[in-house]
Amino acid sequence: MLLTIKTTRYPATDLGYLLHKHPAKVQQVSLSAGSAHIFYPEATEQSCTAALLLDIDPVHLVRKGANEFALDQYVNDRPYVASSFMSNAISYVYSSAMNGRCKDKPELTTEAIPYEVSISVLRVKGGEKLLRQLFEPLGYEVMAEQLMLDPLYEQWGMSQYFKVTLRNTLPLTAILRQLYILMPVCDNDKHYYMDSQEVEKLNEKGKGWLETHPEQEMITRRYLKNIAALTKEALSTNLKEEGATDDEKPKEKIRLHDLRLNTVRDLLGELKVATVVDLGCGEGKFLRLLKDMPALTKVLGMDVSYSALEIAKHKLKLNKLPEAEREKFQLMQGSLTYRDTRLSGFDAGVLIEVIEHLDLPRLEILERVVFEFARPKHLIVTTVNVEYNVMYEKLQPGEFRHGDHRFEWTRAEFQAWGNKVAEQFRYNVSYQDLGEVHETYGAPSQLALFTIPDTD
Ligand code: SAH
């Protein structure tokens, strides 16, 4: 399976910045279904093409998912056709680009740039007509070459497979999101189970274009594998979003938290970590997002609250995952104020909206437990930015955003704390805004990324 993205916008090598992939390097990423190779067949200022080659291991797929033996589980077209595996690979390998982030040249993320996307083999159940129905309303020029079943046996006729080339001028984020959803819609065959999370993914990646697509209903139905209940759920959430005007506040809150979780997930993707501990995982909202990161090999959620962990266990629906996936996830009860060897040895730790739940004297204990003893290579901490509280009409002056918060910090206070612990425990640290930035009050939430320097 090969997917190429080409641009001729000068200097075309900017594509490397947008994709966060250096044109001079060949990179390989392991995914649970196989491996992905990223390379540039051409990279000049006039024309630059990034290729994503997906090498699926069909036998491994069977081991992961199947209960009974059937020949077609071993001998099938999955390794050769772009489908939901390619979607997952795109969202993992190009996660920054998909989420509209570009560290070095941020202005590029919103620029509409001419791209040519080529998919070597795509199964299109519905033929060229379907391809056009899906892509043309979004402004794509569609070129489809139907492939013969076998060129040696012409009498066998044509296959359902196409070499597809698409041209459009859009920000790269939009192109990637549209491909993410529409490739499996063409194929109409999903390899993994479906649940409400797929509805969330569809809504997230479809935002801004699917709501107004003339084939919204058909796309939704096929993406959700014709499961009526999920299709109904997806279409009704879309309608709700459009109609909601009277109750903006909770929606805003939900969006902010989702933004935090998505940002942390994307960072983990960029850091290429394999093992993660979610410290203060609560009801497991973040852990659920990690189910979509095939490169992770071990995920531990810990929290002091037994009832929150019970809910996390229920919502994670681990029993519905293939056995190999299930083993990756573990939950444990513990406290961040006690040293615990089970928290050691992880590539990354996350503390999402947790520190402000501890009394300040206890925070110092957490610092030692997390930075000194658990000591993950990377640590991501998020907390609210109190300066932004004036923007919330319902908050009284001095009132915290949550009844259980013991403190809320300004940006300067958070960074002073971050710099102090980074120095004390020998980490590097950088900061990031979470949410839309107000010119005086900053963003509603903030993030610190701590990393142990390689020289340590
Ligand atoms: N990270 C989750 C939950 C945030 S709420 C999310 O973003 O959705 C804060 C969580 O921290 C709660 O679940 C609470 O039980 C947990 N917590 C508070 N003090 C803790 C401690 N000392 N040790 C472990 N968890 C703690």
PDB file of N, CA and C in Angstrom, residues 117-214:
ATOM      1  N   VAL A 117      -2.521  13.762  -4.584  1.00  0.00           N
ATOM      2  CA  VAL A 117      -2.432  12.566  -3.739  1.00  0.00           C
ATOM      3  C   VAL A 117      -2.625  11.365  -4.632  1.00  0.00           C
ATOM      4  N   SER A 118      -1.785  10.370  -4.432  1.00  0.00           N
ATOM      5  CA  SER A 118      -1.935   9.184  -5.256  1.00  0.00           C
ATOM      6  C   SER A 118      -1.988   7.948  -4.355  1.00  0.00           C
ATOM      7  N   ILE A 119      -2.990   7.116  -4.591  1.00  0.00           N
ATOM      8  CA  ILE A 119      -3.145   5.889  -3.793  1.00  0.00           C
ATOM      9  C   ILE A 119      -2.970   4.729  -4.759  1.00  0.00           C
ATOM     10  N   SER A 120      -1.967   3.898  -4.493  1.00  0.00           N
ATOM     11  CA  SER A 120      -1.597   2.901  -5.500  1.00  0.00           C
ATOM     12  C   SER A 120      -2.719   1.902  -5.767  1.00  0.00           C
ATOM     13  N   VAL A 121      -3.350   1.409  -4.705  1.00  0.00           N
ATOM     14  CA  VAL A 121      -4.451   0.460  -4.887  1.00  0.00           C
ATOM     15  C   VAL A 121      -5.516   0.750  -3.839  1.00  0.00           C
ATOM     16  N   LEU A 122      -6.681   1.089  -4.320  1.00  0.00           N
ATOM     17  CA  LEU A 122      -7.783   1.354  -3.391  1.00  0.00           C
ATOM     18  C   LEU A 122      -8.978   0.525  -3.839  1.00  0.00           C
ATOM     19  N   ARG A 123      -9.534  -0.255  -2.934  1.00  0.00           N
ATOM     20  CA  ARG A 123     -10.743  -0.978  -3.327  1.00  0.00           C
ATOM     21  C   ARG A 123     -11.917  -0.010  -3.237  1.00  0.00           C
ATOM     22  N   VAL A 124     -12.648   0.104  -4.342  1.00  0.00           N
ATOM     23  CA  VAL A 124     -13.780   1.024  -4.331  1.00  0.00           C
ATOM     24  C   VAL A 124     -15.041   0.227  -4.631  1.00  0.00           C
ATOM     25  N   LYS A 125     -15.763  -0.079  -3.575  1.00  0.00           N
ATOM     26  CA  LYS A 125     -17.027  -0.796  -3.772  1.00  0.00           C
ATOM     27  C   LYS A 125     -18.062   0.239  -4.186  1.00  0.00           C
ATOM     28  N   GLY A 126     -18.288   0.308  -5.497  1.00  0.00           N
ATOM     29  CA  GLY A 126     -19.177   1.363  -6.006  1.00  0.00           C
ATOM     30  C   GLY A 126     -18.544   2.033  -7.210  1.00  0.00           C
ATOM     31  N   GLY A 127     -17.277   1.659  -7.475  1.00  0.00           N
ATOM     32  CA  GLY A 127     -16.625   2.102  -8.703  1.00  0.00           C
ATOM     33  C   GLY A 127     -16.336   3.590  -8.778  1.00  0.00           C
ATOM     34  N   GLU A 128     -15.979   3.984 -10.005  1.00  0.00           N
ATOM     35  CA  GLU A 128     -15.549   5.362 -10.228  1.00  0.00           C
ATOM     36  C   GLU A 128     -16.641   6.367  -9.865  1.00  0.00           C
ATOM     37  N   LYS A 129     -17.898   5.944 -10.058  1.00  0.00           N
ATOM     38  CA  LYS A 129     -19.028   6.846  -9.763  1.00  0.00           C
ATOM     39  C   LYS A 129     -18.984   7.223  -8.273  1.00  0.00           C
ATOM     40  N   LEU A 130     -18.755   6.217  -7.452  1.00  0.00           N
ATOM     41  CA  LEU A 130     -18.705   6.478  -6.004  1.00  0.00           C
ATOM     42  C   LEU A 130     -17.543   7.411  -5.655  1.00  0.00           C
ATOM     43  N   LEU A 131     -16.384   7.111  -6.266  1.00  0.00           N
ATOM     44  CA  LEU A 131     -15.215   7.962  -6.014  1.00  0.00           C
ATOM     45  C   LEU A 131     -15.533   9.431  -6.270  1.00  0.00           C
ATOM     46  N   ARG A 132     -16.189   9.652  -7.407  1.00  0.00           N
ATOM     47  CA  ARG A 132     -16.523  11.047  -7.776  1.00  0.00           C
ATOM     48  C   ARG A 132     -17.536  11.639  -6.810  1.00  0.00           C
ATOM     49  N   GLN A 133     -18.519  10.816  -6.419  1.00  0.00           N
ATOM     50  CA  GLN A 133     -19.537  11.299  -5.469  1.00  0.00           C
ATOM     51  C   GLN A 133     -18.888  11.737  -4.149  1.00  0.00           C
ATOM     52  N   LEU A 134     -17.839  11.010  -3.773  1.00  0.00           N
ATOM     53  CA  LEU A 134     -17.207  11.294  -2.478  1.00  0.00           C
ATOM     54  C   LEU A 134     -16.286  12.504  -2.558  1.00  0.00           C
ATOM     55  N   PHE A 135     -15.462  12.561  -3.599  1.00  0.00           N
ATOM     56  CA  PHE A 135     -14.395  13.563  -3.605  1.00  0.00           C
ATOM     57  C   PHE A 135     -14.737  14.857  -4.353  1.00  0.00           C
ATOM     58  N   GLU A 136     -15.540  14.743  -5.405  1.00  0.00           N
ATOM     59  CA  GLU A 136     -15.768  15.956  -6.211  1.00  0.00           C
ATOM     60  C   GLU A 136     -16.468  17.080  -5.446  1.00  0.00           C
ATOM     61  N   PRO A 137     -17.466  16.772  -4.603  1.00  0.00           N
ATOM     62  CA  PRO A 137     -18.090  17.881  -3.853  1.00  0.00           C
ATOM     63  C   PRO A 137     -17.096  18.622  -2.958  1.00  0.00           C
ATOM     64  N   LEU A 138     -15.960  18.001  -2.656  1.00  0.00           N
ATOM     65  CA  LEU A 138     -14.965  18.668  -1.814  1.00  0.00           C
ATOM     66  C   LEU A 138     -13.939  19.429  -2.666  1.00  0.00           C
ATOM     67  N   GLY A 139     -14.191  19.434  -3.983  1.00  0.00           N
ATOM     68  CA  GLY A 139     -13.328  20.217  -4.864  1.00  0.00           C
ATOM     69  C   GLY A 139     -12.176  19.438  -5.472  1.00  0.00           C
ATOM     70  N   TYR A 140     -12.167  18.115  -5.337  1.00  0.00           N
ATOM     71  CA  TYR A 140     -11.060  17.332  -5.890  1.00  0.00           C
ATOM     72  C   TYR A 140     -11.253  17.087  -7.381  1.00  0.00           C
ATOM     73  N   GLU A 141     -10.154  17.073  -8.073  1.00  0.00           N
ATOM     74  CA  GLU A 141     -10.137  16.545  -9.435  1.00  0.00           C
ATOM     75  C   GLU A 141      -9.794  15.071  -9.257  1.00  0.00           C
ATOM     76  N   VAL A 142     -10.634  14.193  -9.822  1.00  0.00           N
ATOM     77  CA  VAL A 142     -10.466  12.757  -9.539  1.00  0.00           C
ATOM     78  C   VAL A 142     -10.009  12.032 -10.807  1.00  0.00           C
ATOM     79  N   MET A 143      -8.925  11.277 -10.696  1.00  0.00           N
ATOM     80  CA  MET A 143      -8.505  10.424 -11.805  1.00  0.00           C
ATOM     81  C   MET A 143      -8.437   8.995 -11.289  1.00  0.00           C
ATOM     82  N   ALA A 144      -9.173   8.119 -11.938  1.00  0.00           N
ATOM     83  CA  ALA A 144      -9.232   6.753 -11.424  1.00  0.00           C
ATOM     84  C   ALA A 144      -8.899   5.782 -12.552  1.00  0.00           C
ATOM     85  N   GLU A 145      -8.010   4.879 -12.260  1.00  0.00           N
ATOM     86  CA  GLU A 145      -7.656   3.866 -13.257  1.00  0.00           C
ATOM     87  C   GLU A 145      -8.037   2.508 -12.681  1.00  0.00           C
ATOM     88  N   GLN A 146      -9.027   1.879 -13.301  1.00  0.00           N
ATOM     89  CA  GLN A 146      -9.482   0.600 -12.764  1.00  0.00           C
ATOM     90  C   GLN A 146      -8.469  -0.491 -13.122  1.00  0.00           C
ATOM     91  N   LEU A 147      -8.135  -1.312 -12.160  1.00  0.00           N
ATOM     92  CA  LEU A 147      -7.086  -2.307 -12.405  1.00  0.00           C
ATOM     93  C   LEU A 147      -7.718  -3.641 -12.816  1.00  0.00           C
ATOM     94  N   MET A 148      -7.001  -4.355 -13.687  1.00  0.00           N
ATOM     95  CA  MET A 148      -7.506  -5.670 -14.117  1.00  0.00           C
ATOM     96  C   MET A 148      -7.307  -6.659 -12.989  1.00  0.00           C
ATOM     97  N   LEU A 149      -8.165  -7.648 -12.947  1.00  0.00           N
ATOM     98  CA  LEU A 149      -8.016  -8.665 -11.914  1.00  0.00           C
ATOM     99  C   LEU A 149      -6.651  -9.338 -12.045  1.00  0.00           C
ATOM    100  N   ASP A 150      -6.307  -9.692 -13.300  1.00  0.00           N
ATOM    101  CA  ASP A 150      -4.980 -10.244 -13.536  1.00  0.00           C
ATOM    102  C   ASP A 150      -4.615  -9.972 -14.993  1.00  0.00           C
ATOM    103  N   PRO A 151      -3.588  -9.178 -15.247  1.00  0.00           N
ATOM    104  CA  PRO A 151      -3.256  -8.832 -16.642  1.00  0.00           C
ATOM    105  C   PRO A 151      -2.927 -10.063 -17.482  1.00  0.00           C
ATOM    106  N   LEU A 152      -2.571 -11.176 -16.849  1.00  0.00           N
ATOM    107  CA  LEU A 152      -2.260 -12.379 -17.616  1.00  0.00           C
ATOM    108  C   LEU A 152      -3.529 -13.093 -18.084  1.00  0.00           C
ATOM    109  N   TYR A 153      -4.633 -12.826 -17.412  1.00  0.00           N
ATOM    110  CA  TYR A 153      -5.899 -13.482 -17.756  1.00  0.00           C
ATOM    111  C   TYR A 153      -6.960 -12.417 -18.030  1.00  0.00           C
ATOM    112  N   GLU A 154      -6.864 -11.804 -19.204  1.00  0.00           N
ATOM    113  CA  GLU A 154      -7.758 -10.693 -19.522  1.00  0.00           C
ATOM    114  C   GLU A 154      -9.223 -11.070 -19.381  1.00  0.00           C
ATOM    115  N   GLN A 155      -9.504 -12.374 -19.682  1.00  0.00           N
ATOM    116  CA  GLN A 155     -10.899 -12.802 -19.668  1.00  0.00           C
ATOM    117  C   GLN A 155     -11.518 -12.716 -18.265  1.00  0.00           C
ATOM    118  N   TRP A 156     -10.680 -12.610 -17.233  1.00  0.00           N
ATOM    119  CA  TRP A 156     -11.233 -12.483 -15.869  1.00  0.00           C
ATOM    120  C   TRP A 156     -11.862 -11.112 -15.647  1.00  0.00           C
ATOM    121  N   GLY A 157     -11.504 -10.185 -16.494  1.00  0.00           N
ATOM    122  CA  GLY A 157     -12.142  -8.868 -16.423  1.00  0.00           C
ATOM    123  C   GLY A 157     -11.526  -7.930 -15.405  1.00  0.00           C
ATOM    124  N   MET A 158     -12.298  -6.900 -15.075  1.00  0.00           N
ATOM    125  CA  MET A 158     -11.777  -5.853 -14.197  1.00  0.00           C
ATOM    126  C   MET A 158     -12.018  -6.193 -12.724  1.00  0.00           C
ATOM    127  N   SER A 159     -11.198  -5.595 -11.890  1.00  0.00           N
ATOM    128  CA  SER A 159     -11.342  -5.817 -10.448  1.00  0.00           C
ATOM    129  C   SER A 159     -12.100  -4.659  -9.808  1.00  0.00           C
ATOM    130  N   GLN A 160     -12.232  -4.723  -8.497  1.00  0.00           N
ATOM    131  CA  GLN A 160     -12.843  -3.591  -7.769  1.00  0.00           C
ATOM    132  C   GLN A 160     -11.759  -2.600  -7.342  1.00  0.00           C
ATOM    133  N   TYR A 161     -10.528  -2.837  -7.831  1.00  0.00           N
ATOM    134  CA  TYR A 161      -9.412  -2.033  -7.343  1.00  0.00           C
ATOM    135  C   TYR A 161      -9.042  -0.918  -8.324  1.00  0.00           C
ATOM    136  N   PHE A 162      -8.670   0.206  -7.749  1.00  0.00           N
ATOM    137  CA  PHE A 162      -8.353   1.374  -8.568  1.00  0.00           C
ATOM    138  C   PHE A 162      -7.032   1.994  -8.135  1.00  0.00           C
ATOM    139  N   LYS A 163      -6.328   2.528  -9.132  1.00  0.00           N
ATOM    140  CA  LYS A 163      -5.247   3.452  -8.813  1.00  0.00           C
ATOM    141  C   LYS A 163      -5.901   4.830  -8.861  1.00  0.00           C
ATOM    142  N   VAL A 164      -5.779   5.554  -7.759  1.00  0.00           N
ATOM    143  CA  VAL A 164      -6.531   6.796  -7.661  1.00  0.00           C
ATOM    144  C   VAL A 164      -5.585   7.985  -7.516  1.00  0.00           C
ATOM    145  N   THR A 165      -5.824   9.019  -8.297  1.00  0.00           N
ATOM    146  CA  THR A 165      -5.060  10.258  -8.133  1.00  0.00           C
ATOM    147  C   THR A 165      -6.058  11.381  -7.881  1.00  0.00           C
ATOM    148  N   LEU A 166      -5.757  12.185  -6.882  1.00  0.00           N
ATOM    149  CA  LEU A 166      -6.673  13.257  -6.480  1.00  0.00           C
ATOM    150  C   LEU A 166      -5.904  14.560  -6.465  1.00  0.00           C
ATOM    151  N   ARG A 167      -6.517  15.622  -7.009  1.00  0.00           N
ATOM    152  CA  ARG A 167      -5.845  16.926  -6.939  1.00  0.00           C
ATOM    153  C   ARG A 167      -6.768  17.937  -6.288  1.00  0.00           C
ATOM    154  N   ASN A 168      -6.211  18.726  -5.396  1.00  0.00           N
ATOM    155  CA  ASN A 168      -7.014  19.766  -4.757  1.00  0.00           C
ATOM    156  C   ASN A 168      -6.094  20.811  -4.143  1.00  0.00           C
ATOM    157  N   THR A 169      -6.627  22.003  -3.930  1.00  0.00           N
ATOM    158  CA  THR A 169      -5.857  23.054  -3.262  1.00  0.00           C
ATOM    159  C   THR A 169      -6.524  23.346  -1.929  1.00  0.00           C
ATOM    160  N   LEU A 170      -5.913  22.834  -0.890  1.00  0.00           N
ATOM    161  CA  LEU A 170      -6.501  22.918   0.461  1.00  0.00           C
ATOM    162  C   LEU A 170      -5.368  22.915   1.477  1.00  0.00           C
ATOM    163  N   PRO A 171      -5.646  23.320   2.734  1.00  0.00           N
ATOM    164  CA  PRO A 171      -4.628  23.085   3.762  1.00  0.00           C
ATOM    165  C   PRO A 171      -4.420  21.571   3.922  1.00  0.00           C
ATOM    166  N   LEU A 172      -3.196  21.181   4.233  1.00  0.00           N
ATOM    167  CA  LEU A 172      -2.886  19.745   4.314  1.00  0.00           C
ATOM    168  C   LEU A 172      -3.769  19.023   5.338  1.00  0.00           C
ATOM    169  N   THR A 173      -4.069  19.702   6.440  1.00  0.00           N
ATOM    170  CA  THR A 173      -4.929  19.110   7.471  1.00  0.00           C
ATOM    171  C   THR A 173      -6.228  18.597   6.862  1.00  0.00           C
ATOM    172  N   ALA A 174      -6.838  19.425   6.025  1.00  0.00           N
ATOM    173  CA  ALA A 174      -8.122  19.041   5.449  1.00  0.00           C
ATOM    174  C   ALA A 174      -7.941  17.827   4.550  1.00  0.00           C
ATOM    175  N   ILE A 175      -6.883  17.825   3.745  1.00  0.00           N
ATOM    176  CA  ILE A 175      -6.646  16.694   2.840  1.00  0.00           C
ATOM    177  C   ILE A 175      -6.512  15.415   3.661  1.00  0.00           C
ATOM    178  N   LEU A 176      -5.707  15.457   4.709  1.00  0.00           N
ATOM    179  CA  LEU A 176      -5.445  14.243   5.485  1.00  0.00           C
ATOM    180  C   LEU A 176      -6.712  13.755   6.191  1.00  0.00           C
ATOM    181  N   ARG A 177      -7.473  14.692   6.729  1.00  0.00           N
ATOM    182  CA  ARG A 177      -8.698  14.296   7.428  1.00  0.00           C
ATOM    183  C   ARG A 177      -9.716  13.693   6.465  1.00  0.00           C
ATOM    184  N   GLN A 178      -9.795  14.282   5.288  1.00  0.00           N
ATOM    185  CA  GLN A 178     -10.755  13.760   4.314  1.00  0.00           C
ATOM    186  C   GLN A 178     -10.335  12.363   3.854  1.00  0.00           C
ATOM    187  N   LEU A 179      -9.033  12.178   3.630  1.00  0.00           N
ATOM    188  CA  LEU A 179      -8.566  10.843   3.235  1.00  0.00           C
ATOM    189  C   LEU A 179      -8.819   9.839   4.359  1.00  0.00           C
ATOM    190  N   TYR A 180      -8.572  10.280   5.590  1.00  0.00           N
ATOM    191  CA  TYR A 180      -8.727   9.397   6.755  1.00  0.00           C
ATOM    192  C   TYR A 180     -10.119   8.774   6.762  1.00  0.00           C
ATOM    193  N   ILE A 181     -11.116   9.587   6.449  1.00  0.00           N
ATOM    194  CA  ILE A 181     -12.485   9.068   6.491  1.00  0.00           C
ATOM    195  C   ILE A 181     -12.883   8.414   5.169  1.00  0.00           C
ATOM    196  N   LEU A 182     -12.496   9.021   4.060  1.00  0.00           N
ATOM    197  CA  LEU A 182     -13.056   8.551   2.795  1.00  0.00           C
ATOM    198  C   LEU A 182     -12.384   7.280   2.259  1.00  0.00           C
ATOM    199  N   MET A 183     -11.128   7.015   2.625  1.00  0.00           N
ATOM    200  CA  MET A 183     -10.520   5.758   2.136  1.00  0.00           C
ATOM    201  C   MET A 183     -11.283   4.535   2.643  1.00  0.00           C
ATOM    202  N   PRO A 184     -11.528   4.418   3.951  1.00  0.00           N
ATOM    203  CA  PRO A 184     -12.321   3.258   4.385  1.00  0.00           C
ATOM    204  C   PRO A 184     -13.764   3.292   3.891  1.00  0.00           C
ATOM    205  N   VAL A 185     -14.273   4.493   3.586  1.00  0.00           N
ATOM    206  CA  VAL A 185     -15.640   4.564   3.044  1.00  0.00           C
ATOM    207  C   VAL A 185     -15.674   3.937   1.644  1.00  0.00           C
ATOM    208  N   CYS A 186     -14.629   4.166   0.851  1.00  0.00           N
ATOM    209  CA  CYS A 186     -14.546   3.538  -0.478  1.00  0.00           C
ATOM    210  C   CYS A 186     -14.502   2.026  -0.334  1.00  0.00           C
ATOM    211  N   ASP A 187     -13.663   1.591   0.556  1.00  0.00           N
ATOM    212  CA  ASP A 187     -13.405   0.171   0.748  1.00  0.00           C
ATOM    213  C   ASP A 187     -14.615  -0.529   1.370  1.00  0.00           C
ATOM    214  N   ASN A 188     -15.248   0.186   2.307  1.00  0.00           N
ATOM    215  CA  ASN A 188     -16.429  -0.333   2.993  1.00  0.00           C
ATOM    216  C   ASN A 188     -16.158  -1.634   3.739  1.00  0.00           C
ATOM    217  N   ASP A 189     -14.925  -1.793   4.186  1.00  0.00           N
ATOM    218  CA  ASP A 189     -14.621  -2.982   4.978  1.00  0.00           C
ATOM    219  C   ASP A 189     -13.687  -2.560   6.086  1.00  0.00           C
ATOM    220  N   LYS A 190     -14.110  -2.772   7.300  1.00  0.00           N
ATOM    221  CA  LYS A 190     -13.264  -2.345   8.429  1.00  0.00           C
ATOM    222  C   LYS A 190     -12.738  -3.594   9.111  1.00  0.00           C
ATOM    223  N   HIS A 191     -11.519  -3.475   9.582  1.00  0.00           N
ATOM    224  CA  HIS A 191     -10.928  -4.674  10.153  1.00  0.00           C
ATOM    225  C   HIS A 191     -11.152  -4.800  11.646  1.00  0.00           C
ATOM    226  N   TYR A 192     -11.566  -3.707  12.276  1.00  0.00           N
ATOM    227  CA  TYR A 192     -11.720  -3.823  13.723  1.00  0.00           C
ATOM    228  C   TYR A 192     -13.153  -3.538  14.131  1.00  0.00           C
ATOM    229  N   TYR A 193     -13.441  -3.809  15.381  1.00  0.00           N
ATOM    230  CA  TYR A 193     -14.813  -3.650  15.845  1.00  0.00           C
ATOM    231  C   TYR A 193     -15.173  -2.166  15.880  1.00  0.00           C
ATOM    232  N   MET A 194     -16.453  -1.921  15.948  1.00  0.00           N
ATOM    233  CA  MET A 194     -16.940  -0.538  15.896  1.00  0.00           C
ATOM    234  C   MET A 194     -17.642  -0.208  17.197  1.00  0.00           C
ATOM    235  N   ASP A 195     -17.454   0.949  17.709  1.00  0.00           N
ATOM    236  CA  ASP A 195     -18.279   1.402  18.814  1.00  0.00           C
ATOM    237  C   ASP A 195     -18.375   2.925  18.764  1.00  0.00           C
ATOM    238  N   SER A 196     -18.886   3.497  19.844  1.00  0.00           N
ATOM    239  CA  SER A 196     -19.127   4.944  19.831  1.00  0.00           C
ATOM    240  C   SER A 196     -17.860   5.748  19.582  1.00  0.00           C
ATOM    241  N   GLN A 197     -16.710   5.142  19.886  1.00  0.00           N
ATOM    242  CA  GLN A 197     -15.465   5.887  19.644  1.00  0.00           C
ATOM    243  C   GLN A 197     -15.290   6.209  18.167  1.00  0.00           C
ATOM    244  N   GLU A 198     -15.772   5.286  17.319  1.00  0.00           N
ATOM    245  CA  GLU A 198     -15.675   5.547  15.883  1.00  0.00           C
ATOM    246  C   GLU A 198     -16.546   6.733  15.508  1.00  0.00           C
ATOM    247  N   VAL A 199     -17.656   6.883  16.218  1.00  0.00           N
ATOM    248  CA  VAL A 199     -18.533   8.023  15.961  1.00  0.00           C
ATOM    249  C   VAL A 199     -17.775   9.300  16.323  1.00  0.00           C
ATOM    250  N   GLU A 200     -17.082   9.249  17.470  1.00  0.00           N
ATOM    251  CA  GLU A 200     -16.311  10.431  17.888  1.00  0.00           C
ATOM    252  C   GLU A 200     -15.250  10.775  16.850  1.00  0.00           C
ATOM    253  N   LYS A 201     -14.568   9.726  16.355  1.00  0.00           N
ATOM    254  CA  LYS A 201     -13.505   9.968  15.366  1.00  0.00           C
ATOM    255  C   LYS A 201     -14.090  10.590  14.101  1.00  0.00           C
ATOM    256  N   LEU A 202     -15.233  10.039  13.695  1.00  0.00           N
ATOM    257  CA  LEU A 202     -15.876  10.545  12.485  1.00  0.00           C
ATOM    258  C   LEU A 202     -16.239  12.020  12.671  1.00  0.00           C
ATOM    259  N   ASN A 203     -16.792  12.343  13.843  1.00  0.00           N
ATOM    260  CA  ASN A 203     -17.185  13.741  14.083  1.00  0.00           C
ATOM    261  C   ASN A 203     -15.966  14.646  14.145  1.00  0.00           C
ATOM    262  N   GLU A 204     -14.904  14.134  14.758  1.00  0.00           N
ATOM    263  CA  GLU A 204     -13.702  14.966  14.925  1.00  0.00           C
ATOM    264  C   GLU A 204     -13.046  15.238  13.563  1.00  0.00           C
ATOM    265  N   LYS A 205     -12.842  14.148  12.797  1.00  0.00           N
ATOM    266  CA  LYS A 205     -12.132  14.313  11.526  1.00  0.00           C
ATOM    267  C   LYS A 205     -13.034  14.906  10.442  1.00  0.00           C
ATOM    268  N   GLY A 206     -14.347  14.777  10.657  1.00  0.00           N
ATOM    269  CA  GLY A 206     -15.273  15.265   9.633  1.00  0.00           C
ATOM    270  C   GLY A 206     -15.661  16.722   9.844  1.00  0.00           C
ATOM    271  N   LYS A 207     -15.204  17.264  10.964  1.00  0.00           N
ATOM    272  CA  LYS A 207     -15.609  18.630  11.316  1.00  0.00           C
ATOM    273  C   LYS A 207     -15.221  19.629  10.219  1.00  0.00           C
ATOM    274  N   GLY A 208     -16.195  20.438   9.841  1.00  0.00           N
ATOM    275  CA  GLY A 208     -15.877  21.499   8.877  1.00  0.00           C
ATOM    276  C   GLY A 208     -16.102  21.108   7.432  1.00  0.00           C
ATOM    277  N   TRP A 209     -16.303  19.830   7.135  1.00  0.00           N
ATOM    278  CA  TRP A 209     -16.572  19.479   5.734  1.00  0.00           C
ATOM    279  C   TRP A 209     -17.652  18.409   5.594  1.00  0.00           C
ATOM    280  N   LEU A 210     -17.722  17.480   6.562  1.00  0.00           N
ATOM    281  CA  LEU A 210     -18.693  16.393   6.402  1.00  0.00           C
ATOM    282  C   LEU A 210     -20.131  16.887   6.600  1.00  0.00           C
ATOM    283  N   GLU A 211     -20.294  17.859   7.506  1.00  0.00           N
ATOM    284  CA  GLU A 211     -21.658  18.345   7.807  1.00  0.00           C
ATOM    285  C   GLU A 211     -22.344  18.879   6.555  1.00  0.00           C
ATOM    286  N   THR A 212     -21.544  19.433   5.627  1.00  0.00           N
ATOM    287  CA  THR A 212     -22.171  20.058   4.459  1.00  0.00           C
ATOM    288  C   THR A 212     -21.989  19.221   3.192  1.00  0.00           C
ATOM    289  N   HIS A 213     -21.407  18.043   3.341  1.00  0.00           N
ATOM    290  CA  HIS A 213     -21.191  17.177   2.171  1.00  0.00           C
ATOM    291  C   HIS A 213     -22.542  16.605   1.736  1.00  0.00           C
ATOM    292  N   PRO A 214     -22.859  16.680   0.414  1.00  0.00           N
ATOM    293  CA  PRO A 214     -24.170  16.166  -0.006  1.00  0.00           C
ATOM    294  C   PRO A 214     -24.355  14.674   0.309  1.00  0.00           C
TER     295      PRO A 214
END
